[in-house]
Amino acid sequence: MNLFRSEEHARNWVGYDDSMSAALKPVAEWADIFSNPFFRQRGRSDYISWTRSEEGGAAFKELRSRLPRPVETDS
């Protein structure tokens, strides 16, 4: 993950890929996404089993719904 001062600076970056423009979000929004239980519970001794549980599945589903999807481009 790269951090930029602004969307303009990100778009001027030589490695910028317009198909990932949906991923340009404020740090606070990324922090909220990464506060999902799927990340917070990684210290559990039963983490792998927990991810397969109903609670873990729900956390993963919620996480997937919040992650940006690449923009499809006509190439």
Coordinates of N, CA and C in Angstrom, one line a residue:
M1 N 0.9 -1.2 0.0 CA 0.0 0.0 0.0 C 0.9 1.2 0.0
N2 N 0.6 2.2 -0.8 CA 1.3 3.4 -0.9 C 0.4 4.5 -0.3
L3 N 1.0 5.4 0.4 CA 0.3 6.6 1.0 C 0.7 7.8 0.2
F4 N -0.3 8.6 -0.2 CA -0.1 9.8 -0.9 C -0.8 11.0 -0.2
R5 N -0.3 12.2 -0.4 CA -0.9 13.3 0.2 C -2.3 13.6 -0.4
S6 N -2.5 13.3 -1.6 CA -3.7 13.6 -2.3 C -4.0 12.7 -3.4
E7 N -5.2 12.7 -3.9 CA -5.5 11.9 -5.1 C -4.7 12.3 -6.3
E8 N -4.5 13.6 -6.4 CA -3.7 14.2 -7.5 C -2.2 13.6 -7.5
H9 N -1.6 13.6 -6.3 CA -0.3 13.0 -6.2 C -0.3 11.5 -6.6
A10 N -1.3 10.8 -6.2 CA -1.4 9.4 -6.6 C -1.5 9.2 -8.1
R11 N -2.3 10.0 -8.7 CA -2.5 9.9 -10.1 C -1.3 10.4 -10.9
N12 N -0.4 11.2 -10.3 CA 0.8 11.6 -11.0 C 2.0 10.6 -10.8
W13 N 1.8 9.6 -9.9 CA 2.8 8.6 -9.7 C 3.0 7.8 -10.9
V14 N 4.3 7.5 -11.2 CA 4.7 6.7 -12.4 C 4.0 5.3 -12.4
G15 N 3.8 4.7 -11.2 CA 3.3 3.4 -11.2 C 1.7 3.4 -11.1
Y16 N 1.1 4.5 -11.2 CA -0.4 4.6 -11.1 C -1.1 3.8 -12.2
D17 N -2.1 3.0 -11.8 CA -2.9 2.2 -12.7 C -4.3 2.6 -12.5
D18 N -4.9 3.2 -13.5 CA -6.3 3.7 -13.4 C -7.3 2.7 -13.0
S19 N -7.0 1.4 -13.3 CA -8.0 0.4 -12.9 C -8.1 0.2 -11.4
M20 N -7.2 0.8 -10.7 CA -7.3 0.7 -9.2 C -7.7 2.0 -8.6
S21 N -8.3 2.9 -9.3 CA -8.8 4.2 -8.8 C -9.8 4.0 -7.7
A22 N -10.5 2.9 -7.6 CA -11.5 2.7 -6.6 C -10.8 2.5 -5.2
A23 N -9.5 2.2 -5.2 CA -8.7 2.0 -4.0 C -8.2 3.3 -3.4
L24 N -8.4 4.4 -4.1 CA -8.0 5.7 -3.5 C -9.0 6.1 -2.4
K25 N -8.6 5.9 -1.2 CA -9.4 6.2 -0.1 C -8.6 6.9 1.0
P26 N -9.3 7.7 1.8 CA -8.6 8.3 2.9 C -8.1 7.3 3.9
V27 N -7.0 7.6 4.6 CA -6.4 6.6 5.6 C -7.4 6.2 6.6
A28 N -8.2 7.1 7.0 CA -9.2 6.8 8.1 C -10.2 5.7 7.6
E29 N -10.5 5.7 6.3 CA -11.4 4.7 5.8 C -10.7 3.4 5.7
W30 N -9.4 3.4 5.3 CA -8.6 2.1 5.3 C -8.5 1.6 6.7
A31 N -8.3 2.5 7.7 CA -8.1 2.0 9.1 C -9.4 1.3 9.5
D32 N -10.6 1.9 9.1 CA -11.8 1.3 9.5 C -12.0 -0.1 8.8
I33 N -11.6 -0.2 7.6 CA -11.7 -1.5 6.9 C -10.8 -2.5 7.6
F34 N -9.6 -2.2 8.0 CA -8.7 -3.1 8.6 C -9.0 -3.3 10.1
S35 N -10.0 -2.7 10.6 CA -10.4 -2.9 12.0 C -11.4 -4.1 12.0
N36 N -11.7 -4.6 10.9 CA -12.7 -5.7 10.8 C -12.2 -6.9 11.7
P37 N -13.1 -7.7 12.3 CA -12.7 -8.8 13.1 C -11.8 -9.8 12.4
F38 N -11.9 -9.9 11.1 CA -11.1 -10.9 10.3 C -9.6 -10.5 10.5
F39 N -9.2 -9.3 10.7 CA -7.9 -8.9 11.0 C -7.6 -8.8 12.5
R40 N -8.5 -8.3 13.3 CA -8.3 -8.2 14.7 C -8.2 -9.5 15.4
Q41 N -8.8 -10.6 14.9 CA -8.8 -11.9 15.6 C -7.6 -12.8 15.2
R42 N -6.6 -12.2 14.4 CA -5.5 -13.1 14.0 C -4.6 -13.6 15.1
G43 N -4.7 -13.0 16.3 CA -3.9 -13.5 17.5 C -4.5 -14.7 18.2
R44 N -5.7 -15.1 17.8 CA -6.4 -16.3 18.4 C -5.6 -17.5 18.1
S45 N -5.6 -18.4 19.1 CA -4.9 -19.7 18.9 C -5.7 -20.6 18.0
D46 N -7.0 -20.3 17.8 CA -7.9 -21.1 16.9 C -8.3 -20.3 15.7
Y47 N -7.4 -19.4 15.3 CA -7.8 -18.4 14.2 C -8.3 -19.2 12.9
I48 N -7.6 -20.2 12.5 CA -7.9 -20.9 11.3 C -9.3 -21.5 11.4
S49 N -9.6 -22.1 12.5 CA -10.9 -22.7 12.8 C -11.9 -21.6 12.9
W50 N -11.6 -20.5 13.5 CA -12.5 -19.4 13.7 C -12.9 -18.8 12.3
T51 N -12.0 -18.7 11.4 CA -12.3 -18.2 10.1 C -13.3 -19.1 9.4
R52 N -13.4 -20.3 9.7 CA -14.3 -21.3 9.1 C -15.6 -21.3 9.8
S53 N -15.7 -20.6 10.9 CA -17.0 -20.6 11.7 C -17.9 -19.6 11.1
E54 N -19.2 -19.7 11.6 CA -20.2 -18.7 11.1 C -19.8 -17.3 11.4
E55 N -19.2 -17.0 12.6 CA -18.8 -15.7 12.9 C -17.6 -15.2 12.0
G56 N -16.7 -16.1 11.8 CA -15.5 -15.8 10.9 C -16.0 -15.5 9.5
G57 N -16.9 -16.4 9.0 CA -17.4 -16.2 7.7 C -18.2 -14.9 7.5
A58 N -18.9 -14.5 8.5 CA -19.6 -13.3 8.5 C -18.7 -12.1 8.4
A59 N -17.6 -12.2 9.2 CA -16.6 -11.1 9.2 C -15.9 -11.0 7.9
F60 N -15.6 -12.2 7.2 CA -15.0 -12.2 5.9 C -15.9 -11.6 4.9
K61 N -17.2 -12.0 4.9 CA -18.1 -11.5 4.0 C -18.3 -9.9 4.1
E62 N -18.3 -9.4 5.3 CA -18.4 -8.0 5.5 C -17.1 -7.3 5.0
L63 N -16.0 -7.9 5.3 CA -14.7 -7.3 4.8 C -14.7 -7.3 3.2
R64 N -15.1 -8.4 2.6 CA -15.1 -8.4 1.1 C -16.1 -7.3 0.5
S65 N -17.2 -7.1 1.2 CA -18.1 -6.1 0.7 C -17.6 -4.7 0.8
R66 N -16.6 -4.5 1.6 CA -16.0 -3.1 1.8 C -14.7 -2.9 1.0
L67 N -14.1 -3.9 0.5 CA -12.9 -3.8 -0.3 C -13.2 -3.2 -1.7
P68 N -12.4 -2.4 -2.2 CA -12.6 -1.8 -3.5 C -12.3 -2.9 -4.6
R69 N -13.1 -2.8 -5.7 CA -12.9 -3.7 -6.8 C -12.2 -2.9 -7.9
P70 N -11.3 -3.6 -8.6 CA -10.6 -2.9 -9.7 C -11.7 -2.5 -10.8
V71 N -11.4 -1.3 -11.4 CA -12.3 -0.8 -12.4 C -11.9 -1.5 -13.7
E72 N -12.9 -2.0 -14.4 CA -12.7 -2.7 -15.6 C -12.4 -1.6 -16.7
T73 N -11.4 -1.8 -17.5 CA -11.0 -0.9 -18.6 C -11.1 -1.6 -19.9
D74 N -11.4 -0.9 -20.9 CA -11.4 -1.5 -22.3 C -10.0 -1.4 -22.8
S75 N -9.3 -2.5 -22.9 CA -7.9 -2.5 -23.4 C -7.8 -3.4 -24.6

